Short mmCIF file of C-alpha atoms in Angstrom, two decimals:
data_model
loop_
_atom_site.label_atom_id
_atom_site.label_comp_id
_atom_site.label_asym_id
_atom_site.label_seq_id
_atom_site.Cartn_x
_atom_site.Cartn_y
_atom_site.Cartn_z
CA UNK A 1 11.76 141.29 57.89
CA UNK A 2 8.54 140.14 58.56
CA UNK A 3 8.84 136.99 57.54
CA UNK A 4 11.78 136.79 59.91
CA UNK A 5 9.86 138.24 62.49
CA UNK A 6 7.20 135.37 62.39
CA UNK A 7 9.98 132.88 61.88
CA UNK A 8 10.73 134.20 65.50
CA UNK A 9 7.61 134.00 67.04
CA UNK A 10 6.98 130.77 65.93
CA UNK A 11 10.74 130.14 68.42
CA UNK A 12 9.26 131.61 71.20
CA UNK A 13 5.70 130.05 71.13
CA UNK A 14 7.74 126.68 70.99
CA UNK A 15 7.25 125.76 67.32
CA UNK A 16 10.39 125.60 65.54
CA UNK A 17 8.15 123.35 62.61
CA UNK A 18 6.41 126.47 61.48
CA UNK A 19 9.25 127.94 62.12
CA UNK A 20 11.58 126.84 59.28
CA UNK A 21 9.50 127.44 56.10
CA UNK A 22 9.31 131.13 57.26
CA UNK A 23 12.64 131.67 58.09
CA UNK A 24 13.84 129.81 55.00
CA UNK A 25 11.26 132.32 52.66
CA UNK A 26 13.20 135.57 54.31
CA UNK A 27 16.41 134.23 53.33
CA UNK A 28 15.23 133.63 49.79
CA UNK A 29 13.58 136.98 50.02
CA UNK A 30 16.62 138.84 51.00
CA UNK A 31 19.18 136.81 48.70
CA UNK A 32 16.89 137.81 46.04
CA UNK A 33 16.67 142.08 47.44
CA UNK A 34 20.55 141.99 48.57
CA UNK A 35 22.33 139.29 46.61
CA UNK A 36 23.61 135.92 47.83
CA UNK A 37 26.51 136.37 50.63
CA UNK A 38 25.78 140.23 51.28
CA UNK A 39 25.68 141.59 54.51
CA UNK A 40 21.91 142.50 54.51
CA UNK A 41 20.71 138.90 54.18
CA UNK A 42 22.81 137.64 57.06
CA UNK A 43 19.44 138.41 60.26
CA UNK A 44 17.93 136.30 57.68
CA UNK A 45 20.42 133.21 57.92
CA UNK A 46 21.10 133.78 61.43
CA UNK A 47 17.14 133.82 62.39
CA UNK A 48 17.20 130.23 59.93
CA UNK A 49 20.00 128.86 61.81
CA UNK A 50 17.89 129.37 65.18
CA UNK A 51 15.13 127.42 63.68
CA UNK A 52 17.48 124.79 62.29
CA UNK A 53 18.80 124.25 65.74
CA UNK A 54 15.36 124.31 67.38
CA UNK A 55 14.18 121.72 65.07
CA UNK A 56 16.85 119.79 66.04
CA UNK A 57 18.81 119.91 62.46
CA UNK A 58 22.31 120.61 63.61
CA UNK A 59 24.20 120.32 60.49
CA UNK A 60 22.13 122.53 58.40
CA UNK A 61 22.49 124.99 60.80
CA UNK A 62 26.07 124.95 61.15
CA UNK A 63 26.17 125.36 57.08
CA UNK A 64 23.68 128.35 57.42
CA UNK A 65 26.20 129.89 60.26
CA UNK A 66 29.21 129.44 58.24
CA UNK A 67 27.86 131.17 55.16
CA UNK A 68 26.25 134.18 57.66
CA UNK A 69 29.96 133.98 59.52
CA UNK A 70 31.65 133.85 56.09
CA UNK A 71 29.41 137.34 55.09
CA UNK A 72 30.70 138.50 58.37
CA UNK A 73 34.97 138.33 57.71
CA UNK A 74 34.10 139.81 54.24
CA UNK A 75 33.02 142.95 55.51
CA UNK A 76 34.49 145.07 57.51
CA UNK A 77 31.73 147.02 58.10
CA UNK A 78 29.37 144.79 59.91
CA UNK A 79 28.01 146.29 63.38
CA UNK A 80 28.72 145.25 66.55
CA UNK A 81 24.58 144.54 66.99
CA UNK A 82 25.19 141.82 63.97
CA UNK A 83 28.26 140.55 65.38
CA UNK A 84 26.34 139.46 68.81
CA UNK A 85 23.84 138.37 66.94
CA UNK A 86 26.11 135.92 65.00
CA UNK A 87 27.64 134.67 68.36
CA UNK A 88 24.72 133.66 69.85
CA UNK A 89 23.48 131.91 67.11
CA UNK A 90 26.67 129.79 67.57
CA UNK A 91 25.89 129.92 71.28
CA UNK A 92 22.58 128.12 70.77
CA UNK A 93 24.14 125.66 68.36
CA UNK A 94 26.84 124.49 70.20
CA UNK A 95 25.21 124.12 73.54
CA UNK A 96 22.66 122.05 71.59
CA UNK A 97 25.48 119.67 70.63
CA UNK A 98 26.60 119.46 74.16
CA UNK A 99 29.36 121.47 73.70
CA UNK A 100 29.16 124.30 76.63
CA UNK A 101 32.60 125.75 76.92
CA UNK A 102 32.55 127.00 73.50
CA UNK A 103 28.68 127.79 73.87
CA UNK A 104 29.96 129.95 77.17
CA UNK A 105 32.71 131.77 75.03
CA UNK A 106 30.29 132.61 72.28
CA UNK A 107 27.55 133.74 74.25
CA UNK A 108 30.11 136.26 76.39
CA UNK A 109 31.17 137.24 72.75
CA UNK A 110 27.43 138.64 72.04
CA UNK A 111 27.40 140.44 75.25
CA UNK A 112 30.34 142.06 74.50
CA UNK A 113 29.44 142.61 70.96
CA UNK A 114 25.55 144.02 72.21
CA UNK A 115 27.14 146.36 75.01
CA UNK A 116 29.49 148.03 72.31
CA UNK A 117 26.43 148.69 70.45
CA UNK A 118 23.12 149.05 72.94
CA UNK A 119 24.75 149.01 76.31
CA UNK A 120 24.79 146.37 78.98
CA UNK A 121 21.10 146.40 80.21
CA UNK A 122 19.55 147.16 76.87
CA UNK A 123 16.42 144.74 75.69
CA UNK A 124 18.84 143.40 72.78
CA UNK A 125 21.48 142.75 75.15
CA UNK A 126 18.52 140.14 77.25
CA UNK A 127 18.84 137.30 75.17
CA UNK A 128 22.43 137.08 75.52
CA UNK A 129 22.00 136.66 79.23
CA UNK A 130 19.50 134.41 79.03
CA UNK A 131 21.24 131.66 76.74
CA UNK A 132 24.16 131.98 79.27
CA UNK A 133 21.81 131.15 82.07
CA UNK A 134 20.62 128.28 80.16
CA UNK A 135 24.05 126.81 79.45
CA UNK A 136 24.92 127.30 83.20
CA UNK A 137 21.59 125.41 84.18
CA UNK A 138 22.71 122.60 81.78
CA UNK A 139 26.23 122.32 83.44
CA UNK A 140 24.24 122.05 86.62
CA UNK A 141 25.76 125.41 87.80
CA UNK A 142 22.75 127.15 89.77
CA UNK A 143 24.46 130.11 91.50
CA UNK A 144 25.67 131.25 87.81
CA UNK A 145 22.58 130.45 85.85
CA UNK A 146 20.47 132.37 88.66
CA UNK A 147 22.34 135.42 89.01
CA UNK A 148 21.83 135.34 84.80
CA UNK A 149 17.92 135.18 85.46
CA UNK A 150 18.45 138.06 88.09
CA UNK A 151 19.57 139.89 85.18
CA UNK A 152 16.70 139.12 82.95
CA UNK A 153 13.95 140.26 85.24
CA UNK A 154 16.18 143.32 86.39
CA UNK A 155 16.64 144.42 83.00
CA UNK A 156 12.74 143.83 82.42
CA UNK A 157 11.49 144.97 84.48
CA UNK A 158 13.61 148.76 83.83
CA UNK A 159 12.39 148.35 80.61
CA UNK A 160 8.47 147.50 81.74
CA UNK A 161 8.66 149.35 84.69
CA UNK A 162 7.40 152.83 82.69
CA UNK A 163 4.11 151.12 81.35
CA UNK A 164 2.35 151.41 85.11
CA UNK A 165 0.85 155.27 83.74
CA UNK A 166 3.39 155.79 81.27
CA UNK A 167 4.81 155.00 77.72
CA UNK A 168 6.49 151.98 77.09
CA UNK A 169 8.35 151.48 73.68
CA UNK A 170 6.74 149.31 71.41
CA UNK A 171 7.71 145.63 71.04
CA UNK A 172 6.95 143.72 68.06
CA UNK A 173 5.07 140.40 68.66
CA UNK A 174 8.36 138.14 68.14
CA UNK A 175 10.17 140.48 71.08
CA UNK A 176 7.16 140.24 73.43
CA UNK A 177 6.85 136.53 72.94
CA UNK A 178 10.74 136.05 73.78
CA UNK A 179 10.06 138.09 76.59
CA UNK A 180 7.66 135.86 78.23
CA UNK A 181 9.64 132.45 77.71
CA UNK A 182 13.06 133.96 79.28
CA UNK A 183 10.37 135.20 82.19
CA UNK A 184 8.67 132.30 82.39
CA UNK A 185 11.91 129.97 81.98
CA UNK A 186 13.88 131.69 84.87
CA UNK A 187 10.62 131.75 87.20
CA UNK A 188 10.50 127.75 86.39
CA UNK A 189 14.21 127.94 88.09
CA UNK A 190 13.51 129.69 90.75
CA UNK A 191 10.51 127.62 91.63
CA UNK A 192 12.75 124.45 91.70
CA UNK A 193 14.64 126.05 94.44
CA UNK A 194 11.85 127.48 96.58
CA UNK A 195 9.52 129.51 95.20
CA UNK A 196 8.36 131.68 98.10
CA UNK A 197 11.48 133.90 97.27
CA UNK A 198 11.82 137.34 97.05
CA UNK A 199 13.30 136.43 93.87
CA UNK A 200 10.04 134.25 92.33
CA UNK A 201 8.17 137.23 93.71
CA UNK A 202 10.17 139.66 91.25
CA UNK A 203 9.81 137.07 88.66
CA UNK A 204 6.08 136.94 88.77
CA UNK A 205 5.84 140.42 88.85
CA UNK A 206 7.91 141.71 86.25
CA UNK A 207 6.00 138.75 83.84
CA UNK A 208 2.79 140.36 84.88
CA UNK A 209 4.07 143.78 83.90
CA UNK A 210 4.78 141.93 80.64
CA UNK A 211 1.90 139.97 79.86
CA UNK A 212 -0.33 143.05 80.64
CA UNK A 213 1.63 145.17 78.18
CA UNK A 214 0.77 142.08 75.41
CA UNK A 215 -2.94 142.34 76.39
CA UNK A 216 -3.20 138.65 78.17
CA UNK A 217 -5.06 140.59 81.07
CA UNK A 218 -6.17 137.19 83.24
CA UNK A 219 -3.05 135.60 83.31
CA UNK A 220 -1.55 138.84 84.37
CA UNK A 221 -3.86 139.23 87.09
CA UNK A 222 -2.67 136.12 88.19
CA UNK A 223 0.75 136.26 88.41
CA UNK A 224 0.53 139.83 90.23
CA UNK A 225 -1.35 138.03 92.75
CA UNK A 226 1.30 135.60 93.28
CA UNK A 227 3.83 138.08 93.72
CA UNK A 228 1.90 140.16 95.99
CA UNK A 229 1.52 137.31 98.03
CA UNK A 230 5.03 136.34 98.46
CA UNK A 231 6.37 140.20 99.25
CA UNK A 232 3.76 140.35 101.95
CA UNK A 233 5.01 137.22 103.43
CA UNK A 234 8.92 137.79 102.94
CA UNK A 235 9.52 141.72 103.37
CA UNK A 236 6.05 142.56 104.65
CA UNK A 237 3.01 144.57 103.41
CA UNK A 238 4.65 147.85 104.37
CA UNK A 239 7.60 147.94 102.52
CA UNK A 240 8.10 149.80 99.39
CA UNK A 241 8.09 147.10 96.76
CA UNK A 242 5.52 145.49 98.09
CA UNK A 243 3.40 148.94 98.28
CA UNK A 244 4.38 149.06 94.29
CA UNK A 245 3.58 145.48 93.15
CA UNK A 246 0.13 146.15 95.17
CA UNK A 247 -0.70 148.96 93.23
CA UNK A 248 0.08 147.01 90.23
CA UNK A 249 -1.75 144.43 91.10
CA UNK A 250 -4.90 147.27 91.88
CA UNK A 251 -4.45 148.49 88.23
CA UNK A 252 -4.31 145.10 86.38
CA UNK A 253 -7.47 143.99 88.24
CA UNK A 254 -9.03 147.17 87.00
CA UNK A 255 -8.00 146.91 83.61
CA UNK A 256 -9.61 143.18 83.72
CA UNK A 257 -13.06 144.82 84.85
CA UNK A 258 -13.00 147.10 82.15
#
């Protein structure tokens, strides 16, 4: 699992070379704990076929999908949290190889799949949302691929939200570094189409919220800024967001003097 885990982070920081070699030595790992083909080792093959597609190796990770997908129909038992997993691994693959339609289908699939297990606005169910908002933004759909990134920050922020003076579940380092490129990819979006938005407002925000919770304090403090500045100027300085991302912004600066 951890090996997985840094096989992840390694995605999210934008280095699918580093990667590979970890995600290969958790598949060994749990073929060698589980047994070749058993349901256990399949997070394993799915988190390989991620870095196989990052790392721009399509084939291999259409092999490691079929065996995971293979592990899959032999079990009846598999969860619905593994199922959505497994379709948006195939997501990511096929929208790598151009092919969106099928990328679309799979990627609903997993948010089916996820709300069955989590619910709709769980973190698990984030990714899933994201992935579709990237395929949309390939097909040049904006409309679609923004409401998606509404959808990230909403369910973000919900899940952030408690952290201003209360608890906040843990995230491991691989979640928290997803986190902040689906934040930081839909606030790129929203910037192309004017980012003076209430909506590149939330966006900033809610990745403030986020990087504060990881401990990157200044760029926090940054972003908070940003968003203060843009609720000021599009719902003024009265209203009630704007009140909250002010006192936000009052408590990261704090926490940067300390």
């Amino acid at each position: 699992a951890l090996c997985a885990d840094d096989a992840m982070q390694h995605l999210a920081e934008g280095s699918p070379l580093l990667a590979v070699p970890a995600a290969q030595f958790a598949v060994k790992l749990a073929d060698a704990i589980h047994g070749e083909g058993s349901l256990e080792a399949v997070p394993a093959r799915l988190c390989l076929s991620d870095a196989y597609v990052a790392a721009k190796y399509p084939q291999l990770a259409e092999d490691t999908l079929t065996a995971a997908n293979w592990a899959l129909l032999a079990r009846a038992r598999a969860s619905n949290a593994l199922r959505s997993r497994l379709r948006r691994s195939f997501g990511k693959l096929y929208a790598s190889q151009g092919r969106y339609e099928e990328a679309l289908r799979q990627l609903a699939d997993d948010i089916y799949h996820c709300s069955l297990e989590e619910g709709p606005e769980h973190l698990s169910a984030v990714g899933g949302y994201f992935e579709l908002a990237n395929v949309f933004s390939l097909l040049k759909r904006g409309d679609a691929a923004g409401a998606l990134d509404d959808k990230v920050v909403d369910c973000w922020n919900k899940y952030l939200l408690p952290g201003m003076g209360r608890s906040v579940p843990a995230l491991s380092a691989s979640q928290a570094a997803q986190g902040v490129e689906m934040l930081r990819a839909a606030l790129k979006r929203r910037e192309a189409t004017g980012g003076t938005h209430v909506g590149a407002g939330e966006a900033h925000y809610v990745l403030a919220l986020l990087l504060q919770h990881c401990g990157d304090r200044k760029p926090a403090k940054g972003h908070v800024r940003t968003a203060c500045q843009i609720y000021e100027s599009t719902l003024g300085a009265n209203h009630p967001r704007t009140v909250e991302v002010q006192e936000a912004r009052t408590r990261i600066e704090e926490s940067c003097q300390a």
